[in-house]
PDB file of C-alpha atoms in Angstrom:
ATOM      1  CA  MET G   1     -97.774  45.743  38.626  1.00 63.00           C
ATOM      2  CA  LYS G   2    -100.045  44.702  36.451  1.00 66.00           C
ATOM      3  CA  LYS G   3    -102.565  46.327  38.617  1.00 71.00           C
ATOM      4  CA  ILE G   4    -100.812  49.691  38.646  1.00 83.00           C
ATOM      5  CA  LEU G   5    -100.469  50.169  34.607  1.00 82.00           C
ATOM      6  CA  PRO G   6    -104.201  50.517  33.768  1.00 82.00           C
ATOM      7  CA  LEU G   7    -104.617  53.728  36.091  1.00 87.00           C
ATOM      8  CA  PHE G   8    -102.509  55.161  33.335  1.00 89.00           C
ATOM      9  CA  SER G   9    -104.787  54.563  30.544  1.00 88.00           C
ATOM     10  CA  TYR G  10    -107.526  56.949  32.810  1.00 88.00           C
ATOM     11  CA  LEU G  11    -104.777  59.664  34.510  1.00 92.00           C
ATOM     12  CA  PHE G  12    -102.816  60.095  31.083  1.00 92.00           C
ATOM     13  CA  HIS G  13    -106.898  59.860  29.152  1.00 91.00           C
ATOM     14  CA  PRO G  14    -106.862  61.536  25.189  1.00 92.00           C
ATOM     15  CA  ILE G  15    -109.292  64.128  27.672  1.00 93.00           C
ATOM     16  CA  PHE G  16    -107.119  65.382  30.566  1.00 95.00           C
ATOM     17  CA  ILE G  17    -103.850  66.019  27.867  1.00 96.00           C
ATOM     18  CA  PRO G  18    -105.240  69.609  26.887  1.00 96.00           C
ATOM     19  CA  LEU G  19    -105.412  70.446  30.526  1.00 95.00           C
ATOM     20  CA  TYR G  20    -102.377  68.887  30.848  1.00 96.00           C
ATOM     21  CA  GLY G  21    -100.955  71.021  28.129  1.00 95.00           C
ATOM     22  CA  THR G  22    -102.335  74.098  29.095  1.00 95.00           C
ATOM     23  CA  PHE G  23    -100.806  73.796  32.912  1.00 93.00           C
ATOM     24  CA  PHE G  24     -97.082  73.607  31.479  1.00 92.00           C
ATOM     25  CA  TYR G  25     -97.471  76.180  28.771  1.00 93.00           C
ATOM     26  CA  VAL G  26     -98.724  78.438  32.332  1.00 91.00           C
ATOM     27  CA  LEU G  27     -95.720  76.881  34.276  1.00 88.00           C
ATOM     28  CA  ILE G  28     -92.323  77.406  30.919  1.00 88.00           C
ATOM     29  CA  ASP G  29     -93.110  79.509  28.990  1.00 82.00           C
ATOM     30  CA  ASN G  30     -92.111  83.141  29.259  1.00 69.00           C
ATOM     31  CA  HIS G  31     -95.312  85.064  28.636  1.00 72.00           C
ATOM     32  CA  TYR G  32     -97.375  86.961  31.389  1.00 72.00           C
ATOM     33  CA  PHE G  33    -100.628  87.198  31.993  1.00 77.00           C
ATOM     34  CA  THR G  34    -102.662  87.862  35.239  1.00 80.00           C
ATOM     35  CA  THR G  35    -104.782  85.314  36.968  1.00 81.00           C
ATOM     36  CA  GLY G  36    -107.590  86.952  35.584  1.00 85.00           C
ATOM     37  CA  GLN G  37    -106.062  86.002  31.941  1.00 85.00           C
ATOM     38  CA  TYR G  38    -105.129  82.564  33.104  1.00 86.00           C
ATOM     39  CA  LEU G  39    -108.125  81.420  34.444  1.00 90.00           C
ATOM     40  CA  MET G  40    -110.246  82.333  31.897  1.00 92.00           C
ATOM     41  CA  LEU G  41    -107.954  80.573  29.632  1.00 92.00           C
ATOM     42  CA  PHE G  42    -108.164  76.938  32.093  1.00 94.00           C
ATOM     43  CA  LEU G  43    -112.046  77.919  32.111  1.00 94.00           C
ATOM     44  CA  GLN G  44    -111.926  78.095  28.427  1.00 93.00           C
ATOM     45  CA  ILE G  45    -109.979  74.911  27.865  1.00 95.00           C
ATOM     46  CA  VAL G  46    -112.230  72.902  31.043  1.00 95.00           C
ATOM     47  CA  ILE G  47    -115.564  73.603  29.112  1.00 94.00           C
ATOM     48  CA  ILE G  48    -114.735  72.876  25.253  1.00 94.00           C
ATOM     49  CA  THR G  49    -112.323  70.288  25.563  1.00 94.00           C
ATOM     50  CA  PHE G  50    -113.323  68.905  29.263  1.00 93.00           C
ATOM     51  CA  LEU G  51    -116.933  68.853  29.693  1.00 94.00           C
ATOM     52  CA  LEU G  52    -118.833  69.461  26.756  1.00 92.00           C
ATOM     53  CA  PRO G  53    -116.910  65.718  25.300  1.00 90.00           C
ATOM     54  CA  ILE G  54    -117.874  64.121  28.708  1.00 90.00           C
ATOM     55  CA  SER G  55    -121.992  65.876  27.489  1.00 90.00           C
ATOM     56  CA  PHE G  56    -121.841  64.229  24.578  1.00 86.00           C
ATOM     57  CA  PHE G  57    -119.846  61.649  25.680  1.00 83.00           C
ATOM     58  CA  TYR G  58    -123.449  60.782  28.145  1.00 84.00           C
ATOM     59  CA  LEU G  59    -125.639  61.737  24.504  1.00 84.00           C
ATOM     60  CA  LEU G  60    -123.571  59.694  22.921  1.00 79.00           C
ATOM     61  CA  ARG G  61    -124.311  56.290  24.976  1.00 78.00           C
ATOM     62  CA  THR G  62    -128.183  57.063  26.462  1.00 80.00           C
ATOM     63  CA  PHE G  63    -128.363  56.776  22.420  1.00 74.00           C
ATOM     64  CA  GLY G  64    -126.215  53.694  22.202  1.00 72.00           C
ATOM     65  CA  LYS G  65    -123.830  54.668  19.974  1.00 72.00           C
ATOM     66  CA  ILE G  66    -121.359  54.285  22.395  1.00 71.00           C
ATOM     67  CA  ASP G  67    -120.935  51.889  25.302  1.00 69.00           C
ATOM     68  CA  ASN G  68    -117.901  52.856  27.168  1.00 64.00           C
ATOM     69  CA  VAL G  69    -115.044  56.142  27.583  1.00 58.00           C
ATOM     70  CA  MET G  70    -112.135  53.572  26.365  1.00 59.00           C
ATOM     71  CA  LEU G  71    -113.749  53.640  22.874  1.00 63.00           C
ATOM     72  CA  SER G  72    -112.815  50.638  22.496  1.00 62.00           C
ATOM     73  CA  ASP G  73    -114.505  49.116  18.898  1.00 67.00           C
ATOM     74  CA  ILE G  74    -113.697  51.363  16.360  1.00 72.00           C
ATOM     75  CA  SER G  75    -117.047  51.833  14.505  1.00 71.00           C
ATOM     76  CA  GLN G  76    -117.549  54.131  17.987  1.00 75.00           C
ATOM     77  CA  ARG G  77    -114.426  56.248  17.747  1.00 83.00           C
ATOM     78  CA  LYS G  78    -116.153  58.023  14.223  1.00 85.00           C
ATOM     79  CA  ILE G  79    -118.611  60.559  16.132  1.00 86.00           C
ATOM     80  CA  PRO G  80    -116.774  61.106  18.718  1.00 87.00           C
ATOM     81  CA  LEU G  81    -113.488  62.090  17.184  1.00 92.00           C
ATOM     82  CA  LEU G  82    -115.022  64.163  14.201  1.00 92.00           C
ATOM     83  CA  LEU G  83    -116.667  66.297  17.027  1.00 92.00           C
ATOM     84  CA  GLN G  84    -113.142  66.488  18.900  1.00 94.00           C
ATOM     85  CA  ILE G  85    -112.367  67.610  15.939  1.00 96.00           C
ATOM     86  CA  MET G  86    -115.229  70.176  15.874  1.00 95.00           C
ATOM     87  CA  LEU G  87    -114.340  71.514  19.221  1.00 95.00           C
ATOM     88  CA  PHE G  88    -110.374  71.837  18.141  1.00 96.00           C
ATOM     89  CA  SER G  89    -111.610  74.259  15.455  1.00 96.00           C
ATOM     90  CA  VAL G  90    -113.666  76.286  17.640  1.00 94.00           C
ATOM     91  CA  LEU G  91    -110.749  76.351  20.760  1.00 95.00           C
ATOM     92  CA  ILE G  92    -107.827  77.568  17.632  1.00 95.00           C
ATOM     93  CA  THR G  93    -110.512  79.599  16.024  1.00 94.00           C
ATOM     94  CA  LYS G  94    -111.811  81.329  18.791  1.00 91.00           C
ATOM     95  CA  SER G  95    -110.150  81.091  22.491  1.00 91.00           C
ATOM     96  CA  ILE G  96    -106.802  79.554  21.571  1.00 92.00           C
ATOM     97  CA  THR G  97    -106.033  81.601  19.181  1.00 92.00           C
ATOM     98  CA  ILE G  98    -102.351  82.797  17.428  1.00 92.00           C
ATOM     99  CA  ASP G  99    -102.319  86.382  18.533  1.00 90.00           C
ATOM    100  CA  ARG G 100    -102.610  85.892  21.941  1.00 88.00           C
ATOM    101  CA  PHE G 101    -101.124  82.299  22.579  1.00 91.00           C
ATOM    102  CA  PRO G 102     -99.203  81.545  19.762  1.00 90.00           C
ATOM    103  CA  HIS G 103     -97.216  78.539  21.510  1.00 93.00           C
ATOM    104  CA  LEU G 104    -100.046  76.746  22.476  1.00 94.00           C
ATOM    105  CA  TYR G 105    -101.904  77.611  19.503  1.00 96.00           C
ATOM    106  CA  TYR G 106     -99.653  75.532  18.240  1.00 97.00           C
ATOM    107  CA  PHE G 107    -100.279  72.858  20.739  1.00 97.00           C
ATOM    108  CA  PHE G 108    -104.065  72.753  20.001  1.00 97.00           C
ATOM    109  CA  LEU G 109    -103.829  73.054  16.004  1.00 97.00           C
ATOM    110  CA  GLY G 110    -101.131  69.483  16.756  1.00 97.00           C
ATOM    111  CA  GLY G 111    -103.921  68.085  18.361  1.00 96.00           C
ATOM    112  CA  LEU G 112    -106.725  68.828  15.769  1.00 97.00           C
ATOM    113  CA  LEU G 113    -104.247  67.826  12.518  1.00 97.00           C
ATOM    114  CA  SER G 114    -104.004  64.601  14.627  1.00 97.00           C
ATOM    115  CA  THR G 115    -107.228  64.248  15.262  1.00 97.00           C
ATOM    116  CA  ILE G 116    -107.438  64.155  11.335  1.00 97.00           C
ATOM    117  CA  VAL G 117    -104.790  61.834  10.709  1.00 96.00           C
ATOM    118  CA  ALA G 118    -106.571  59.292  13.256  1.00 95.00           C
ATOM    119  CA  PHE G 119    -110.415  59.995  12.323  1.00 95.00           C
ATOM    120  CA  LEU G 120    -108.843  59.808   8.576  1.00 95.00           C
ATOM    121  CA  LEU G 121    -107.702  56.517   9.206  1.00 95.00           C
ATOM    122  CA  LEU G 122    -111.026  54.578  10.851  1.00 91.00           C
ATOM    123  CA  TYR G 123    -112.040  54.377   7.158  1.00 90.00           C
ATOM    124  CA  LEU G 124    -108.946  52.451   6.329  1.00 92.00           C
ATOM    125  CA  LYS G 125    -110.394  49.582   9.061  1.00 89.00           C
ATOM    126  CA  ILE G 126    -107.329  50.929  11.002  1.00 91.00           C
ATOM    127  CA  LYS G 127    -107.268  51.349  15.038  1.00 90.00           C
ATOM    128  CA  THR G 128    -105.260  53.998  16.375  1.00 93.00           C
ATOM    129  CA  SER G 129    -104.389  55.220  19.756  1.00 93.00           C
ATOM    130  CA  ILE G 130    -105.974  58.257  20.417  1.00 93.00           C
ATOM    131  CA  HIS G 131    -104.371  57.393  24.251  1.00 94.00           C
ATOM    132  CA  MET G 132    -100.637  57.768  22.051  1.00 96.00           C
ATOM    133  CA  ILE G 133    -100.770  60.551  19.852  1.00 97.00           C
ATOM    134  CA  GLY G 134    -102.401  61.974  23.284  1.00 96.00           C
ATOM    135  CA  ILE G 135     -98.952  62.046  25.744  1.00 97.00           C
ATOM    136  CA  SER G 136     -96.653  61.414  23.200  1.00 97.00           C
ATOM    137  CA  ALA G 137     -97.673  65.307  21.873  1.00 97.00           C
ATOM    138  CA  LEU G 138     -97.552  65.945  25.113  1.00 97.00           C
ATOM    139  CA  THR G 139     -93.979  64.817  25.295  1.00 97.00           C
ATOM    140  CA  VAL G 140     -93.063  66.606  22.370  1.00 97.00           C
ATOM    141  CA  PHE G 141     -94.855  69.524  22.797  1.00 97.00           C
ATOM    142  CA  MET G 142     -92.586  70.063  26.350  1.00 94.00           C
ATOM    143  CA  ILE G 143     -89.664  69.410  24.376  1.00 95.00           C
ATOM    144  CA  GLY G 144     -90.701  72.640  22.758  1.00 95.00           C
ATOM    145  CA  LEU G 145     -91.290  74.676  25.711  1.00 93.00           C
ATOM    146  CA  SER G 146     -88.475  74.230  27.163  1.00 92.00           C
ATOM    147  CA  ILE G 147     -86.190  74.261  23.514  1.00 92.00           C
ATOM    148  CA  LYS G 148     -88.163  78.045  22.911  1.00 91.00           C
ATOM    149  CA  ASN G 149     -87.741  79.556  26.485  1.00 89.00           C
ATOM    150  CA  GLU G 150     -83.802  77.994  26.920  1.00 87.00           C
ATOM    151  CA  ILE G 151     -85.267  76.121  30.064  1.00 87.00           C
ATOM    152  CA  ASN G 152     -83.518  72.570  31.305  1.00 86.00           C
ATOM    153  CA  THR G 153     -86.342  70.604  31.474  1.00 85.00           C
ATOM    154  CA  THR G 154     -84.498  67.168  31.273  1.00 88.00           C
ATOM    155  CA  ASN G 155     -85.796  65.724  34.440  1.00 90.00           C
ATOM    156  CA  ILE G 156     -89.598  66.417  33.310  1.00 89.00           C
ATOM    157  CA  ILE G 157     -89.156  65.125  29.568  1.00 91.00           C
ATOM    158  CA  ALA G 158     -87.831  61.998  30.649  1.00 94.00           C
ATOM    159  CA  PHE G 159     -90.788  61.115  33.423  1.00 93.00           C
ATOM    160  CA  PHE G 160     -92.509  61.823  30.176  1.00 94.00           C
ATOM    161  CA  VAL G 161     -90.694  59.913  27.851  1.00 94.00           C
ATOM    162  CA  LEU G 162     -91.032  57.410  30.459  1.00 95.00           C
ATOM    163  CA  LEU G 163     -94.999  58.213  30.815  1.00 94.00           C
ATOM    164  CA  ASN G 164     -95.010  57.040  26.914  1.00 96.00           C
ATOM    165  CA  GLY G 165     -93.869  53.821  27.625  1.00 94.00           C
ATOM    166  CA  ALA G 166     -96.377  53.226  30.226  1.00 94.00           C
ATOM    167  CA  VAL G 167     -99.288  54.440  28.896  1.00 95.00           C
ATOM    168  CA  ALA G 168     -98.386  51.604  25.978  1.00 93.00           C
ATOM    169  CA  SER G 169     -97.750  49.195  28.048  1.00 93.00           C
ATOM    170  CA  SER G 170    -100.738  50.131  30.325  1.00 92.00           C
ATOM    171  CA  ARG G 171    -102.939  49.734  26.856  1.00 92.00           C
ATOM    172  CA  LEU G 172    -102.038  46.672  25.419  1.00 90.00           C
ATOM    173  CA  GLU G 173    -102.247  45.319  29.446  1.00 89.00           C
ATOM    174  CA  MET G 174    -105.732  46.559  29.066  1.00 86.00           C
ATOM    175  CA  GLN G 175    -105.796  44.240  25.421  1.00 85.00           C
ATOM    176  CA  ALA G 176    -106.943  47.780  23.875  1.00 83.00           C
ATOM    177  CA  HIS G 177    -104.565  48.222  21.273  1.00 87.00           C
ATOM    178  CA  ASN G 178    -101.564  46.022  19.762  1.00 91.00           C
ATOM    179  CA  ILE G 179     -97.690  47.695  19.092  1.00 93.00           C
ATOM    180  CA  LYS G 180     -99.480  48.847  15.935  1.00 94.00           C
ATOM    181  CA  GLU G 181    -101.487  50.464  16.731  1.00 94.00           C
ATOM    182  CA  LEU G 182     -99.781  52.211  19.583  1.00 95.00           C
ATOM    183  CA  SER G 183     -96.714  52.784  16.646  1.00 95.00           C
ATOM    184  CA  ILE G 184     -99.466  54.300  14.866  1.00 96.00           C
ATOM    185  CA  GLY G 185    -100.859  56.817  17.120  1.00 96.00           C
ATOM    186  CA  PHE G 186     -97.526  57.645  18.470  1.00 97.00           C
ATOM    187  CA  LEU G 187     -96.919  58.852  15.424  1.00 97.00           C
ATOM    188  CA  CYS G 188     -99.601  60.699  15.129  1.00 96.00           C
ATOM    189  CA  GLY G 189     -99.210  62.462  17.912  1.00 97.00           C
ATOM    190  CA  VAL G 190     -95.431  63.093  17.432  1.00 97.00           C
ATOM    191  CA  SER G 191     -95.390  64.271  13.912  1.00 97.00           C
ATOM    192  CA  PRO G 192     -97.274  67.497  13.504  1.00 97.00           C
ATOM    193  CA  GLN G 193     -96.090  68.817  16.368  1.00 97.00           C
ATOM    194  CA  VAL G 194     -92.547  68.416  15.025  1.00 97.00           C
ATOM    195  CA  VAL G 195     -93.145  69.951  11.796  1.00 97.00           C
ATOM    196  CA  LEU G 196     -95.576  72.998  13.627  1.00 96.00           C
ATOM    197  CA  PHE G 197     -91.861  73.616  15.196  1.00 96.00           C
ATOM    198  CA  TYR G 198     -90.893  75.347  12.314  1.00 94.00           C
ATOM    199  CA  PHE G 199     -93.381  77.835  12.849  1.00 94.00           C
ATOM    200  CA  TRP G 200     -93.045  78.604  16.612  1.00 91.00           C
ATOM    201  CA  LEU G 201     -89.590  77.907  16.833  1.00 85.00           C
TER     202      LEU G 201
END
């Protein structure tokens, strides 16, 4: 089990959460788009939330600003989080706008707010689990989609609840976080998504 747990940290690394969220949005939401529109949506997500962050990561690593993709050192988190804030801001103002993809827009807006909170907490010397922010936000988004579209996704939601536990256990096993940091990350991920339910549910 100890060998399996670290896999959850990689499979559900925060960089993959936007892709997972977009996939379930397309799968569950009742909005209908052409194949070309769906391809363009995923292309935008891949470029802004995956390829650009990966490029920035290697650039920062080259200049010795970060050591690894897990960002275990609190001092190395400021620049990556600031970059994520900028990229998410571009995403919701230029690509995933409220008039084109309203429900997905609020998912990314919640992600932006969570990232801002995690960034500000760094100045209080509080290390937040970004993994927990991502997986907990995705879980709440899944709940919101099922409520909005009146679809019974109980099994999927139950699976994601278990994933929250698996990711948390993985981070503990890898000694990347303690329970306090995981709890703060969970709250940072859940709270904005729940608050934003008011605007789209």
